[in-house]
Amino acid sequence: MQRMGMVIGIAPDHIAEYKRLHAAVWPAVLERLAQSHIRNYSIFLREPENLLFGYWEYHGSDFEADMAAIAADPETRRWWTFCGPCQLPLESRAPGEHWASMECVFHVD
């Protein structure tokens, strides 16, 4: 299992909409995440900096293939058309990233 953290900005005028969307995530999107071995997924908001911190645990064996399956899923792609305009990707993110990956520097069970 891999623990993964990521961060992205959020437009202040879209915070309420983003919260509304995530209060009722579409079942097909949740199912695709589960099929791609994503577990224990949480998103946290930090204001006034307007940052979203995402955390998930990946339980699969082919991360690239599982992420490609998520990206190819029609309902997930439709979901992103609602969430995407709310998000402000960081300039410092790596090429090809939307959410910027973070390094885990501490963990305790």
mmCIF file of C-alpha atoms in Angstrom:
data_model
loop_
_atom_site.group_PDB
_atom_site.id
_atom_site.type_symbol
_atom_site.label_atom_id
_atom_site.label_comp_id
_atom_site.label_asym_id
_atom_site.label_seq_id
_atom_site.Cartn_x
_atom_site.Cartn_y
_atom_site.Cartn_z
ATOM 1 C CA MET A 1 0.000 0.000 0.000
ATOM 2 C CA GLN A 2 1.216 3.497 -0.879
ATOM 3 C CA ARG A 3 0.135 6.604 1.011
ATOM 4 C CA MET A 4 -0.162 9.569 -1.318
ATOM 5 C CA GLY A 5 -0.632 13.266 -0.609
ATOM 6 C CA MET A 6 -1.325 16.014 -3.098
ATOM 7 C CA VAL A 7 -2.174 19.711 -3.052
ATOM 8 C CA ILE A 8 -3.934 22.188 -5.334
ATOM 9 C CA GLY A 9 -5.339 25.683 -4.996
ATOM 10 C CA ILE A 10 -9.032 26.479 -5.014
ATOM 11 C CA ALA A 11 -10.686 29.632 -6.308
ATOM 12 C CA PRO A 12 -12.228 31.427 -3.308
ATOM 13 C CA ASP A 13 -15.472 32.062 -5.168
ATOM 14 C CA HIS A 14 -15.814 28.307 -5.904
ATOM 15 C CA ILE A 15 -15.318 26.944 -2.376
ATOM 16 C CA ALA A 16 -19.039 26.596 -1.629
ATOM 17 C CA GLU A 17 -19.616 24.826 -4.960
ATOM 18 C CA TYR A 18 -16.689 22.465 -4.379
ATOM 19 C CA LYS A 19 -18.034 21.561 -0.940
ATOM 20 C CA ARG A 20 -21.504 21.007 -2.397
ATOM 21 C CA LEU A 21 -20.127 18.700 -5.089
ATOM 22 C CA HIS A 22 -18.133 16.663 -2.595
ATOM 23 C CA ALA A 23 -21.025 16.332 -0.167
ATOM 24 C CA ALA A 24 -22.610 14.012 -2.760
ATOM 25 C CA VAL A 25 -19.922 12.513 -5.005
ATOM 26 C CA TRP A 26 -21.478 10.564 -7.861
ATOM 27 C CA PRO A 27 -21.637 6.804 -7.185
ATOM 28 C CA ALA A 28 -19.995 5.976 -10.542
ATOM 29 C CA VAL A 29 -16.998 8.156 -9.652
ATOM 30 C CA LEU A 30 -16.644 6.446 -6.268
ATOM 31 C CA GLU A 31 -16.930 3.027 -7.920
ATOM 32 C CA ARG A 32 -14.198 3.876 -10.436
ATOM 33 C CA LEU A 33 -11.902 4.950 -7.591
ATOM 34 C CA ALA A 34 -12.547 1.667 -5.784
ATOM 35 C CA GLN A 35 -11.942 -0.340 -8.969
ATOM 36 C CA SER A 36 -8.632 1.498 -9.342
ATOM 37 C CA HIS A 37 -7.576 0.448 -5.834
ATOM 38 C CA ILE A 38 -7.946 3.878 -4.183
ATOM 39 C CA ARG A 39 -8.931 3.656 -0.511
ATOM 40 C CA ASN A 40 -9.177 6.029 2.445
ATOM 41 C CA TYR A 41 -9.478 9.111 0.206
ATOM 42 C CA SER A 42 -9.899 12.461 1.953
ATOM 43 C CA ILE A 43 -9.737 16.080 0.805
ATOM 44 C CA PHE A 44 -9.081 18.869 3.307
ATOM 45 C CA LEU A 45 -9.517 22.632 2.797
ATOM 46 C CA ARG A 46 -7.138 25.224 4.253
ATOM 47 C CA GLU A 47 -8.398 28.777 4.381
ATOM 48 C CA PRO A 48 -7.435 31.612 4.050
ATOM 49 C CA GLU A 49 -4.664 30.201 1.831
ATOM 50 C CA ASN A 50 -7.322 28.424 -0.240
ATOM 51 C CA LEU A 51 -5.492 25.133 -0.597
ATOM 52 C CA LEU A 52 -6.945 21.663 -0.962
ATOM 53 C CA PHE A 53 -4.914 18.786 0.478
ATOM 54 C CA GLY A 54 -5.814 15.339 -0.792
ATOM 55 C CA TYR A 55 -4.776 12.047 0.767
ATOM 56 C CA TRP A 56 -5.389 8.506 -0.426
ATOM 57 C CA GLU A 57 -4.010 5.026 -0.068
ATOM 58 C CA TYR A 58 -3.242 3.076 -3.221
ATOM 59 C CA HIS A 59 -3.651 -0.696 -2.807
ATOM 60 C CA GLY A 60 -2.976 -1.821 -6.377
ATOM 61 C CA SER A 61 0.059 -3.098 -8.240
ATOM 62 C CA ASP A 62 -0.024 -0.978 -11.438
ATOM 63 C CA PHE A 63 -0.495 2.664 -10.498
ATOM 64 C CA GLU A 64 -0.095 4.016 -14.044
ATOM 65 C CA ALA A 65 -2.742 1.636 -15.451
ATOM 66 C CA ASP A 66 -5.151 2.386 -12.615
ATOM 67 C CA MET A 67 -4.729 6.150 -13.048
ATOM 68 C CA ALA A 68 -5.252 5.747 -16.810
ATOM 69 C CA ALA A 69 -8.491 3.844 -16.133
ATOM 70 C CA ILE A 70 -9.718 6.694 -13.938
ATOM 71 C CA ALA A 71 -8.759 9.288 -16.565
ATOM 72 C CA ALA A 72 -10.541 7.317 -19.313
ATOM 73 C CA ASP A 73 -13.772 6.808 -17.373
ATOM 74 C CA PRO A 74 -16.595 8.872 -18.956
ATOM 75 C CA GLU A 75 -18.389 9.664 -15.687
ATOM 76 C CA THR A 76 -15.140 10.690 -13.985
ATOM 77 C CA ARG A 77 -14.302 12.917 -16.936
ATOM 78 C CA ARG A 78 -17.747 14.495 -16.677
ATOM 79 C CA TRP A 79 -17.244 14.950 -12.898
ATOM 80 C CA TRP A 80 -13.992 16.769 -13.624
ATOM 81 C CA THR A 81 -15.852 19.277 -15.816
ATOM 82 C CA PHE A 82 -17.592 20.464 -12.628
ATOM 83 C CA CYS A 83 -14.618 20.218 -10.238
ATOM 84 C CA GLY A 84 -11.891 21.447 -12.577
ATOM 85 C CA PRO A 85 -13.060 25.073 -12.830
ATOM 86 C CA CYS A 86 -12.934 25.288 -9.013
ATOM 87 C CA GLN A 87 -9.290 24.246 -8.833
ATOM 88 C CA LEU A 88 -6.144 26.317 -9.326
ATOM 89 C CA PRO A 89 -3.154 24.041 -10.055
ATOM 90 C CA LEU A 90 0.104 25.151 -8.447
ATOM 91 C CA GLU A 91 2.726 26.618 -10.751
ATOM 92 C CA SER A 92 5.327 24.402 -9.040
ATOM 93 C CA ARG A 93 3.614 21.128 -9.974
ATOM 94 C CA ALA A 94 5.482 18.591 -12.086
ATOM 95 C CA PRO A 95 4.790 18.334 -15.820
ATOM 96 C CA GLY A 96 1.612 16.338 -16.400
ATOM 97 C CA GLU A 97 0.295 16.871 -12.860
ATOM 98 C CA HIS A 98 -2.973 18.606 -12.050
ATOM 99 C CA TRP A 99 -2.768 18.146 -8.284
ATOM 100 C CA ALA A 100 0.864 18.550 -7.141
ATOM 101 C CA SER A 101 2.291 15.419 -5.522
ATOM 102 C CA MET A 102 3.774 15.684 -2.040
ATOM 103 C CA GLU A 103 6.565 13.773 -0.315
ATOM 104 C CA CYS A 104 5.646 11.870 2.837
ATOM 105 C CA VAL A 105 8.171 12.881 5.484
ATOM 106 C CA PHE A 106 6.499 11.284 8.523
ATOM 107 C CA HIS A 107 3.979 8.565 9.272
ATOM 108 C CA VAL A 108 3.046 6.586 12.370
ATOM 109 C CA ASP A 109 0.437 3.827 12.755
#
